[in-house]
Short mmCIF file of C-alpha atoms and ligand atoms in Angstrom, two decimals:
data_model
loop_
_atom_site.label_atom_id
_atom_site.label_comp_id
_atom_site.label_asym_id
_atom_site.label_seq_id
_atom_site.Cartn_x
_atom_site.Cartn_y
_atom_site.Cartn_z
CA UNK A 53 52.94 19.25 -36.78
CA UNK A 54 51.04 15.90 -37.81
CA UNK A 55 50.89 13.40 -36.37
CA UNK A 56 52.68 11.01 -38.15
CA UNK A 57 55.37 13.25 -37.93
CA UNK A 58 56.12 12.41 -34.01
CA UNK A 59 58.36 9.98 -33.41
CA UNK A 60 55.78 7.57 -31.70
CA UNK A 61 57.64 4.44 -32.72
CA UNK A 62 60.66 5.23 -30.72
CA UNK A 63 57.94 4.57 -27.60
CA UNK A 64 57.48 1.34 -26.02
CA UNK A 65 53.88 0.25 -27.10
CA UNK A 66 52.53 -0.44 -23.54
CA UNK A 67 48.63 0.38 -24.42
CA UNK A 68 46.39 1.60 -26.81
CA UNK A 69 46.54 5.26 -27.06
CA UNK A 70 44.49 7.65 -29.52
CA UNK A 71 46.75 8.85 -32.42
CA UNK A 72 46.66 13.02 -30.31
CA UNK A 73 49.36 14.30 -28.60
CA UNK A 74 48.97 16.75 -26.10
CA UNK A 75 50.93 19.80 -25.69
CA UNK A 76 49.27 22.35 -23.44
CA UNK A 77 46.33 22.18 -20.30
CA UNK A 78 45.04 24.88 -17.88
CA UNK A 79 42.46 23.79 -15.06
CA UNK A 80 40.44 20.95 -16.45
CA UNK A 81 41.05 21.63 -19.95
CA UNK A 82 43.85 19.75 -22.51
CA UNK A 83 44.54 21.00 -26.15
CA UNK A 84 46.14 18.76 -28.13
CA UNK A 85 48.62 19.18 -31.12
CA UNK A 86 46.05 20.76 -33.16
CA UNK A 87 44.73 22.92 -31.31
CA UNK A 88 41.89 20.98 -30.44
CA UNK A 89 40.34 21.26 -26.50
CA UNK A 90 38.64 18.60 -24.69
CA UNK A 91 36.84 19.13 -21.35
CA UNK A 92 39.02 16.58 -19.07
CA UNK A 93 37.36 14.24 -16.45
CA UNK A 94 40.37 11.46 -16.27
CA UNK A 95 42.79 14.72 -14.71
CA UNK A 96 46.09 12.37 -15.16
CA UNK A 97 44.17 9.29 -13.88
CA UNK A 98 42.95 11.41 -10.72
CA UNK A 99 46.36 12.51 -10.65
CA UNK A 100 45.76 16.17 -11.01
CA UNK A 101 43.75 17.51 -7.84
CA UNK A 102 44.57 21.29 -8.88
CA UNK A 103 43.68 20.88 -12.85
CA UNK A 104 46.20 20.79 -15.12
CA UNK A 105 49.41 23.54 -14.37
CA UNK A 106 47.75 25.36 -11.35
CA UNK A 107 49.80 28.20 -10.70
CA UNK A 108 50.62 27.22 -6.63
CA UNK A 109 52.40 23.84 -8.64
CA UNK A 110 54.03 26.19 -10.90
CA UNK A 111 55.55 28.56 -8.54
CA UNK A 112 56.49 25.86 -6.27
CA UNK A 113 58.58 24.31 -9.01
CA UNK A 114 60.36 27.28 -10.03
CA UNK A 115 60.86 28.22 -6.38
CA UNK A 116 62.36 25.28 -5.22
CA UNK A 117 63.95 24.36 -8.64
CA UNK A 118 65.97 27.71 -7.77
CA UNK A 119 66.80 26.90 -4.42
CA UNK A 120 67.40 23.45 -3.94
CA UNK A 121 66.22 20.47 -6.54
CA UNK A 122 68.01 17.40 -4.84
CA UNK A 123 71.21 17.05 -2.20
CA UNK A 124 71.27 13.36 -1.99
CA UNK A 125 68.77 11.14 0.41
CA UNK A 126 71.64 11.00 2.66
CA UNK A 127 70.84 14.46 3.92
CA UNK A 128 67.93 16.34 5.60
CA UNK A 129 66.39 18.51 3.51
CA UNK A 130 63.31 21.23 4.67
CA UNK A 131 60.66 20.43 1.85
CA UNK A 132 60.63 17.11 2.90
CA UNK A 133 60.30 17.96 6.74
CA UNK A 134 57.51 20.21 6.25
CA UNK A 135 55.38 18.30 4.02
CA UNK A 136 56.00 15.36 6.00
CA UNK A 137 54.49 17.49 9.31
CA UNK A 138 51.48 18.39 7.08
CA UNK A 139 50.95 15.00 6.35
CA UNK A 140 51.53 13.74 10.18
CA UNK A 141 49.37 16.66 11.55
CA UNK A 142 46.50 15.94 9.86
CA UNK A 143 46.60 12.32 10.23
CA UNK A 144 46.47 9.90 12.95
CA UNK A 145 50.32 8.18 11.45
CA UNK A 146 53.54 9.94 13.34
CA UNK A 147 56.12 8.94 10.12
CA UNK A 148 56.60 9.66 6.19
CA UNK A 149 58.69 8.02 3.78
CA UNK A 150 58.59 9.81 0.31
CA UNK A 151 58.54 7.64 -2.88
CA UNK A 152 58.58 8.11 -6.32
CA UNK A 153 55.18 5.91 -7.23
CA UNK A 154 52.34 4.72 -6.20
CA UNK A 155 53.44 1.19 -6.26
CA UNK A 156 57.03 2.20 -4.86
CA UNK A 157 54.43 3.71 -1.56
CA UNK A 158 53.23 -0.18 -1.64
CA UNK A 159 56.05 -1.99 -2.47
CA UNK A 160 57.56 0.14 1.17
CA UNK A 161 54.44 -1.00 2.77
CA UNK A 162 54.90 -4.27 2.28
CA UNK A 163 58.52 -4.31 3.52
CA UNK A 164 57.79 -2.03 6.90
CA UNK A 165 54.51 -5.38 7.60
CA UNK A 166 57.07 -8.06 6.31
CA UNK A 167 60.27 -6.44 8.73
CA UNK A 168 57.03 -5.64 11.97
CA UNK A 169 56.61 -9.06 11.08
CA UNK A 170 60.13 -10.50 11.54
CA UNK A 171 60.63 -8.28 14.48
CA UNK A 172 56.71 -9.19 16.36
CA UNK A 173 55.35 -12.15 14.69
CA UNK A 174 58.15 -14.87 14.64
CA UNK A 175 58.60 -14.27 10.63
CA UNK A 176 54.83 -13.87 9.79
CA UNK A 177 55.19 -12.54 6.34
CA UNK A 178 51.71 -13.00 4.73
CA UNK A 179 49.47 -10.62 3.52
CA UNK A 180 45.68 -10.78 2.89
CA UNK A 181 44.35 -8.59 -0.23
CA UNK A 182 41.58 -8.16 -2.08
CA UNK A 183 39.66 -9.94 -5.14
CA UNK A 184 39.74 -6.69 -7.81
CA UNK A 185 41.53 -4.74 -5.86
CA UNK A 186 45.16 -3.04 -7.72
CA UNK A 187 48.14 -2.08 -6.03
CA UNK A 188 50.58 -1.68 -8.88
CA UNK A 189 52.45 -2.88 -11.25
CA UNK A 190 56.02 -3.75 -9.95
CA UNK A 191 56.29 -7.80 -9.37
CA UNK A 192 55.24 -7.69 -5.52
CA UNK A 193 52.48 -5.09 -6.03
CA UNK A 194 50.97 -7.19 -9.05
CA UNK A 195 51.13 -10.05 -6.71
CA UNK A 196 49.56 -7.97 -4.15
CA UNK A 197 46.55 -6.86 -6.67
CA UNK A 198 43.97 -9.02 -7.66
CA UNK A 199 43.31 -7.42 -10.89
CA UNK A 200 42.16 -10.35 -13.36
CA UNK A 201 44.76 -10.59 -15.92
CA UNK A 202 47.26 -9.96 -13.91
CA UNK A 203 47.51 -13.56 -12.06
CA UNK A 204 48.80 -15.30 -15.11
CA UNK A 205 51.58 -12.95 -16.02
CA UNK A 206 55.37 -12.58 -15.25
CA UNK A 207 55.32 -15.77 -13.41
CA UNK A 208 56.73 -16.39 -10.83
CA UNK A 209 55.17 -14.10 -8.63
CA UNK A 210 55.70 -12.81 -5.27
CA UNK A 211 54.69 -15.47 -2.85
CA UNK A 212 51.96 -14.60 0.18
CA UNK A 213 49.35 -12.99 -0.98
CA UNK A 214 45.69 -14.35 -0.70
CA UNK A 215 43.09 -12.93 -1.74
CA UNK A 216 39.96 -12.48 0.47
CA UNK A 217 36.52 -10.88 -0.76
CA UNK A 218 35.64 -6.89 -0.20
CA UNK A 219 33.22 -6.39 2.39
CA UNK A 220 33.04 -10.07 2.94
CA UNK A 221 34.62 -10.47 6.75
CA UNK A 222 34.51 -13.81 7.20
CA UNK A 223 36.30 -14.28 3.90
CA UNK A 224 39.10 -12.68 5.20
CA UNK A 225 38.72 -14.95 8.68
CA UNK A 226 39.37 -17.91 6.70
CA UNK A 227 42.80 -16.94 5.14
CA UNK A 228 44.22 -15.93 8.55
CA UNK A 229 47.15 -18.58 9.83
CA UNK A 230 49.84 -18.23 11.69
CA UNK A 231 51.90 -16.82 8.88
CA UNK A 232 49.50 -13.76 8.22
CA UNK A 233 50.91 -9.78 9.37
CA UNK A 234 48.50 -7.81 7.64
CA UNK A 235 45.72 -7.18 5.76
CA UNK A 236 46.26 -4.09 2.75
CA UNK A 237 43.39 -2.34 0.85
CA UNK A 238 42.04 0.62 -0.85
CA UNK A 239 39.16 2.41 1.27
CA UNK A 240 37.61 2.21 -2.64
CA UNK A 241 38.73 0.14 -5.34
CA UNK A 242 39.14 2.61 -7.89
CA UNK A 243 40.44 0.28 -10.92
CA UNK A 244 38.34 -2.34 -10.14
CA UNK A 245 35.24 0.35 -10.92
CA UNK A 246 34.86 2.56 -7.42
CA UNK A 247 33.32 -0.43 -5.01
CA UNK A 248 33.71 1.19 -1.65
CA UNK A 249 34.73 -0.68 1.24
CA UNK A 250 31.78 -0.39 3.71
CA UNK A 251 32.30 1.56 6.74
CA UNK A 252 31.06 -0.93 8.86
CA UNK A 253 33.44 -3.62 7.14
CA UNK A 254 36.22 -1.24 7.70
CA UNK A 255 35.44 -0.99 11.08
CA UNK A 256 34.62 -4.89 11.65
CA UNK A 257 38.47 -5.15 9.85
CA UNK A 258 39.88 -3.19 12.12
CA UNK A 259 38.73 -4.81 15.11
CA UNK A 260 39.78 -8.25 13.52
CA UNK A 261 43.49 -7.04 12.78
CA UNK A 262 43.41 -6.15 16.32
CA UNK A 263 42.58 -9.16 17.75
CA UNK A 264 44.61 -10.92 15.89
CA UNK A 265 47.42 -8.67 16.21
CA UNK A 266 47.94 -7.97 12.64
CA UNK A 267 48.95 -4.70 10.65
CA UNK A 268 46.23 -2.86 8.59
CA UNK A 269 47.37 -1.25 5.43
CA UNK A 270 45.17 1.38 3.94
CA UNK A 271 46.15 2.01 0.09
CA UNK A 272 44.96 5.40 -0.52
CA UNK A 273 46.84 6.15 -3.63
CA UNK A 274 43.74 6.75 -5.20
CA UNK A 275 41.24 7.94 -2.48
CA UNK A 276 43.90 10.41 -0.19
CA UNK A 277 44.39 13.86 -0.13
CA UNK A 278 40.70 14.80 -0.74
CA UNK A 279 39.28 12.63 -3.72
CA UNK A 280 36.40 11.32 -1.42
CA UNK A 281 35.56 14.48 0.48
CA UNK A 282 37.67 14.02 3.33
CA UNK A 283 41.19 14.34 3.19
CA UNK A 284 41.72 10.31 3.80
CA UNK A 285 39.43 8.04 2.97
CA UNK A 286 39.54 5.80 6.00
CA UNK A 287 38.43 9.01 7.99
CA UNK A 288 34.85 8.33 7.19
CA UNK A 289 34.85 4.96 8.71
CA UNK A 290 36.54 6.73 11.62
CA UNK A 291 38.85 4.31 11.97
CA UNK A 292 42.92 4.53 12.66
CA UNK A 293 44.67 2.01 10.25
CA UNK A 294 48.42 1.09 11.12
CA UNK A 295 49.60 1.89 7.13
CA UNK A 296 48.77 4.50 4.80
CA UNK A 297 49.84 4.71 1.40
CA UNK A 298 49.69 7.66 -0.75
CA UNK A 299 50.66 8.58 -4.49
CA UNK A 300 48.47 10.18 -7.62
CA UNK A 301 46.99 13.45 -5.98
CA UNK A 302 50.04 13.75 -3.22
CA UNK A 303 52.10 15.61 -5.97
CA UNK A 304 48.99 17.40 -8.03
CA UNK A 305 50.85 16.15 -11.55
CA UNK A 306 53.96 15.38 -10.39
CA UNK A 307 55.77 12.25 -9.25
CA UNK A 308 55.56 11.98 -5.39
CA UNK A 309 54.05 9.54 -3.52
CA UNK A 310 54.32 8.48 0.39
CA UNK A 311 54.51 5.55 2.99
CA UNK A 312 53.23 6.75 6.22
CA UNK A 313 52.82 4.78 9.72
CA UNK A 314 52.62 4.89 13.01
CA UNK A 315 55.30 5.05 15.45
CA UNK A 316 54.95 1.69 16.47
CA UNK A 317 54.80 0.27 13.45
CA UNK A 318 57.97 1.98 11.68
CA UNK A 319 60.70 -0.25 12.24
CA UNK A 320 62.85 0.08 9.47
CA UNK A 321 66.58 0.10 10.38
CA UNK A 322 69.60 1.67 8.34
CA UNK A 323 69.80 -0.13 4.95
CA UNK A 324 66.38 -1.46 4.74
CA UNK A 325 64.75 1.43 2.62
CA UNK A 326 65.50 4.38 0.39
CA UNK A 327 66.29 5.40 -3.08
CA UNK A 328 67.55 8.05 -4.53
CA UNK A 329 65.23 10.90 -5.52
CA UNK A 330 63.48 9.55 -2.57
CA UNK A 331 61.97 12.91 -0.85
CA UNK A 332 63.74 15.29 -2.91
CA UNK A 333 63.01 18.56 -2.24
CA UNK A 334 61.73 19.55 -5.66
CA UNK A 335 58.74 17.08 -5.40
CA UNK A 336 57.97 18.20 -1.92
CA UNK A 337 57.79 21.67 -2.32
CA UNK A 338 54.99 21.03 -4.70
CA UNK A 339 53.69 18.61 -2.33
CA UNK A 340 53.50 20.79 0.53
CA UNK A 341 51.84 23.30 -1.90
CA UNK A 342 49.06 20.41 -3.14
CA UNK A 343 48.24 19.97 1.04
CA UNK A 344 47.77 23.22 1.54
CA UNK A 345 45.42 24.07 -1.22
CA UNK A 346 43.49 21.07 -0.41
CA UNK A 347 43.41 21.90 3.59
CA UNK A 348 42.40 25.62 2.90
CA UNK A 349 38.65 26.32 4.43
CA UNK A 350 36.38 25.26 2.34
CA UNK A 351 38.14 23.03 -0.33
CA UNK A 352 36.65 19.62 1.06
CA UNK A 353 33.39 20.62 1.48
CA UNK A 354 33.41 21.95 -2.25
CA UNK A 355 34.54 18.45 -3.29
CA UNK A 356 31.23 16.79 -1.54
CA UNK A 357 28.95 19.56 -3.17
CA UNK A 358 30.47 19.25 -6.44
CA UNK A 359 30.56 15.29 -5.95
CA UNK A 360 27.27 14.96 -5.06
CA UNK A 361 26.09 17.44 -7.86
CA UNK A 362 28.10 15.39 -10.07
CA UNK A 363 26.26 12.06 -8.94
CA UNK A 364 23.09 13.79 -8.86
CA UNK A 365 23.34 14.97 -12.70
CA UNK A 366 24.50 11.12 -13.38
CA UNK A 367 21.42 9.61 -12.36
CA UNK A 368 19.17 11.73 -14.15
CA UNK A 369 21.12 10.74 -17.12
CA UNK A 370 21.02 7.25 -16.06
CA UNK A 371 17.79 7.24 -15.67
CA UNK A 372 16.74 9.11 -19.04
CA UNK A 373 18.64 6.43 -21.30
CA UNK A 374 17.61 3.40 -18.87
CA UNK A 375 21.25 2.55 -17.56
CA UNK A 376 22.71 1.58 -14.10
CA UNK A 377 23.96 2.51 -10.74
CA UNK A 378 25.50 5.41 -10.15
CA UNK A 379 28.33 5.21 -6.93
CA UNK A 380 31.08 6.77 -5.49
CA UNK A 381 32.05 9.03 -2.95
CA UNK A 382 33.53 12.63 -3.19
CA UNK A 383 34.52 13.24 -6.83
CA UNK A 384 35.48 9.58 -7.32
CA UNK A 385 32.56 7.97 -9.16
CA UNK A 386 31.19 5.71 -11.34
CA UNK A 387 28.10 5.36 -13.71
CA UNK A 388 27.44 1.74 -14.75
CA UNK A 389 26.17 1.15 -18.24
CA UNK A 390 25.03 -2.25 -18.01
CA UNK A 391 26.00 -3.10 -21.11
CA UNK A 392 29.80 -3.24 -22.40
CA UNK A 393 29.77 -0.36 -24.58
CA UNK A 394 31.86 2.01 -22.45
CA UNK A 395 34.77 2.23 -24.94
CA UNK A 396 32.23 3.08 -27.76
CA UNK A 397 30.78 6.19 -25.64
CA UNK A 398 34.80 6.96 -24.50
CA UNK A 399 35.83 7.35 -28.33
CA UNK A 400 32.49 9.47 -29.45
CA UNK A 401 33.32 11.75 -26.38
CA UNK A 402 37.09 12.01 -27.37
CA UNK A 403 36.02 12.85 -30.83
CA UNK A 404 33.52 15.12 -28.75
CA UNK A 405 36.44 16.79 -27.03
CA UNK A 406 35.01 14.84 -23.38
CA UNK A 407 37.59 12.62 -21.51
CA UNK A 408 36.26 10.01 -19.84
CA UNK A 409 37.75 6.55 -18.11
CA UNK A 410 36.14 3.27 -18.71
CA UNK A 411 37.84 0.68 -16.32
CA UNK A 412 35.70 -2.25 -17.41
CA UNK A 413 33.46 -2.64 -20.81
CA UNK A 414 30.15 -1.42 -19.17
CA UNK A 415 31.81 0.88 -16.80
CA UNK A 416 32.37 4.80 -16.78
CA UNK A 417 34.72 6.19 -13.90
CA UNK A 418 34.51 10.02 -13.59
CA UNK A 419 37.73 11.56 -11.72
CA UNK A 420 38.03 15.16 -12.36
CA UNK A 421 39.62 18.09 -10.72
CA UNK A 422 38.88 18.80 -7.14
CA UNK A 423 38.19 22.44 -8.41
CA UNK A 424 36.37 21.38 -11.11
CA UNK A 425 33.69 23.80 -11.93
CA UNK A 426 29.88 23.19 -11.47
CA UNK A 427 29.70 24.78 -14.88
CA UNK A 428 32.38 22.36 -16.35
CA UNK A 429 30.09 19.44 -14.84
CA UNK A 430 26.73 20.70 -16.29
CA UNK A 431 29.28 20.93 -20.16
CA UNK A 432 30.40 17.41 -18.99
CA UNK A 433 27.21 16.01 -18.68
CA UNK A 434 25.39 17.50 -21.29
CA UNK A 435 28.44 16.05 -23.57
CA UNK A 436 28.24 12.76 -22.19
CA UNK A 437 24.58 12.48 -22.96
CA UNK A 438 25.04 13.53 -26.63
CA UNK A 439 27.82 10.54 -26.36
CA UNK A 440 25.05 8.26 -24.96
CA UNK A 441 22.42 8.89 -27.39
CA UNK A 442 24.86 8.39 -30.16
CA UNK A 443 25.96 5.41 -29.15
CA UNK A 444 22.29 3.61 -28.19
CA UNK A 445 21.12 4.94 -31.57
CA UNK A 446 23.95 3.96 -33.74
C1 PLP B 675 47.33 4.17 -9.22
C2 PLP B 675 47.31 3.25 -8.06
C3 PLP B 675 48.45 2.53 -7.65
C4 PLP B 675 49.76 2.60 -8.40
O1 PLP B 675 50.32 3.86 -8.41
P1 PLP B 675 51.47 4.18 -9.51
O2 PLP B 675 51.88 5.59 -9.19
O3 PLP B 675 50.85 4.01 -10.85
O4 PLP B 675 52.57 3.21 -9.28
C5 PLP B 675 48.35 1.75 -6.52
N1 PLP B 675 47.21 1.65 -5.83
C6 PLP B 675 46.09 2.32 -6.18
C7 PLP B 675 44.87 2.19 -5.35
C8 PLP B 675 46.09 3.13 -7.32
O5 PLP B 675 44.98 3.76 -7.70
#
């Protein structure tokens, strides 16, 4: 088929896409409607820890899909109990609630540190975010981000919100009142162009919420189940947040994501939360499946050899073409160009069959699979500095 034979106009025209459509993918490969493969590094928008159709996923969809797909939120079901003790078990939270986003997770999160509020803090409602940071894009998580852009649209927004500087304590010192509950972030900010949160900042935080008495929220949407190395990324601060949010890599492809806190902290009573393919056994089966292909021996410490071999090859190619930092952590990283021609090296490389994320003109965010091959790195790379030369030359 070509094409301009798809019905593409029937689609709401929400962002630029490239005129492919993709039919098929195995590991970290995509072919696209002609046939055409491309080496993928964006995975789903770290969404696909496994690659693309891992065969655990598979058979835990047709499993379940045979057994049980969904018997109403008003009823137990085991998929959801079992993932929900992997998640507890290897975590220092005690409770799950299953959602079908990442910015459902947050918009839950919010409600459990505005109703801890109500019930602890005489009302207290507000919570302190982050300059760049992105936590969505329903009305309270756009109010919760601070994504430029996103201040100026689909006014009104959610009120209490402000927005204190990463890694900047005293910043966020300033902005607590009486009002404040909680202070919400992501271990990294992945959208804003992977700027960890410093261990000792995320230590010093936690010790302020403390004192204070206020919740912290950890959005790991982007950096849980494995992305930096460890299987949460507040783990390598060492610290014990009150919040966790979880979404992209939860469900390896699919839609699941998760709000998870400690016992003290979930308060919810009948009526405040739910929704209705909220934990449905379908999406938990595969989630249980994701957790324990990620917690098998080994897995983790692959991602921090292949990460740092990734990071490694990156700054020999920074170097060699005279371009910027190279960060991350795990297999979440960034290469910065310097210069704002990251959507001129993310079309050559498409053309290429390479694809690559730019989150900001001069940026390059690399978020493959967690299996991704060292092999499939060294192809990566070497395609990536054909891009590069291309575009400095041309
Ligand atoms: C992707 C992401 C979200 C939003 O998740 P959706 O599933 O797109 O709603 C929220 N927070 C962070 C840190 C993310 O990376």
């Amino acid at each position: 088929m070509r094409f301009d034979e798809f019905p593409v106009n029937t689609l709401m025209d929400i962002t630029a896409r490239p005129p492919l459509v993709f039919v098929r993918g195995a590991g970290s490969w995509l072919w696209d409607h002609n046939g055409k493969r491309y080496l993928d590094f964006v995975q789903g928008w770290a969404v696909n820890c496994l690659g693309h159709s891992p065969s655990v996923i598979a058979d835990a969809l047709a499993g379940q899909s045979r057994k049980l797909i969904t018997p109403s939120p008003a009823f137990y079901n085991e998929p959801s109990m079992q993932l929900a003790r992997r998640i507890v078990e290897h975590s220092c939270f005690q409770k799950v609630f299953f959602a079908n986003s990442g910015a459902e997770a947050n918009e839950g999160a919010i409600k459990l540190a505005r109703k801890w509020g109500a019930l602890n803090k005489g009302g207290a409602y507000e919570i302190i975010t982050f300059q760049d940071s992105f936590h969505g894009r329903t009305l309270a998580t756009m109010s919760a981000s601070g994504k430029p852009g996103f201040q100026e649209r689909f006014e009104p927004k959610v009120p209490g919100f402000p927005k204190a500087r990463l890694n900047d304590l005293a910043s966020v010192e300033r902005l607590i009142t009486g009002n404040t509950v909680a202070v919400m972030l992501e271990p990294i900010q992945g959208e804003a162009g992977v700027i960890t949160a410093a261990d000792a900042f995320l230590r010093d935080l936690r010790e302020l919420t403390r004192q204070h008495k206020l919740l912290l929220v950890v959005d790991e949407i982007q950096t849980g189940v494995g992305r930096t190395g460890m299987l949460w990324g507040y783990e390598h601060a060492g610290i014990a947040p009150d919040i966790m949010t979880l979404g992209k890599m939860l469900g390896g492809g699919v839609p699941l994501a998760a709000l998870v806190a400690t016992q003290a902290v979930s308060c919810f009573e009948h009526g405040d939360q739910g929704g209705t393919f909220n934990g449905n056994p379908l999406m938990a089966a595969v989630g249980s499946a994701v957790m324990d292909a990620v917690l098998a021996p080994s897995f983790l410490e692959g991602v921090t050899t292949r990460g740092t071999y990734l990071m490694k090859g990156l700054s020999e190619l920074s170097a060699r073409h005279g371009l910027g930092e190279v960060r991350g952590r795990g297999l979440l990283v960034a290469l910065d160009l310097k210069i704002d021609i990251a959507s001129t090296v993310t079309e050559i490389a498409l053309e290429a069959g390479l694809l690559l994320n730019a989150p900001r003109p001069h940026l390059l965010r690399f978020m493959p699979a967690l299996n991704v091959s060292q092999e499939e790195i060294d192809t990566m790379l070497a395609m990536l500095d054909d891009a590069l030369r291309q575009t400095l030359q041309g």
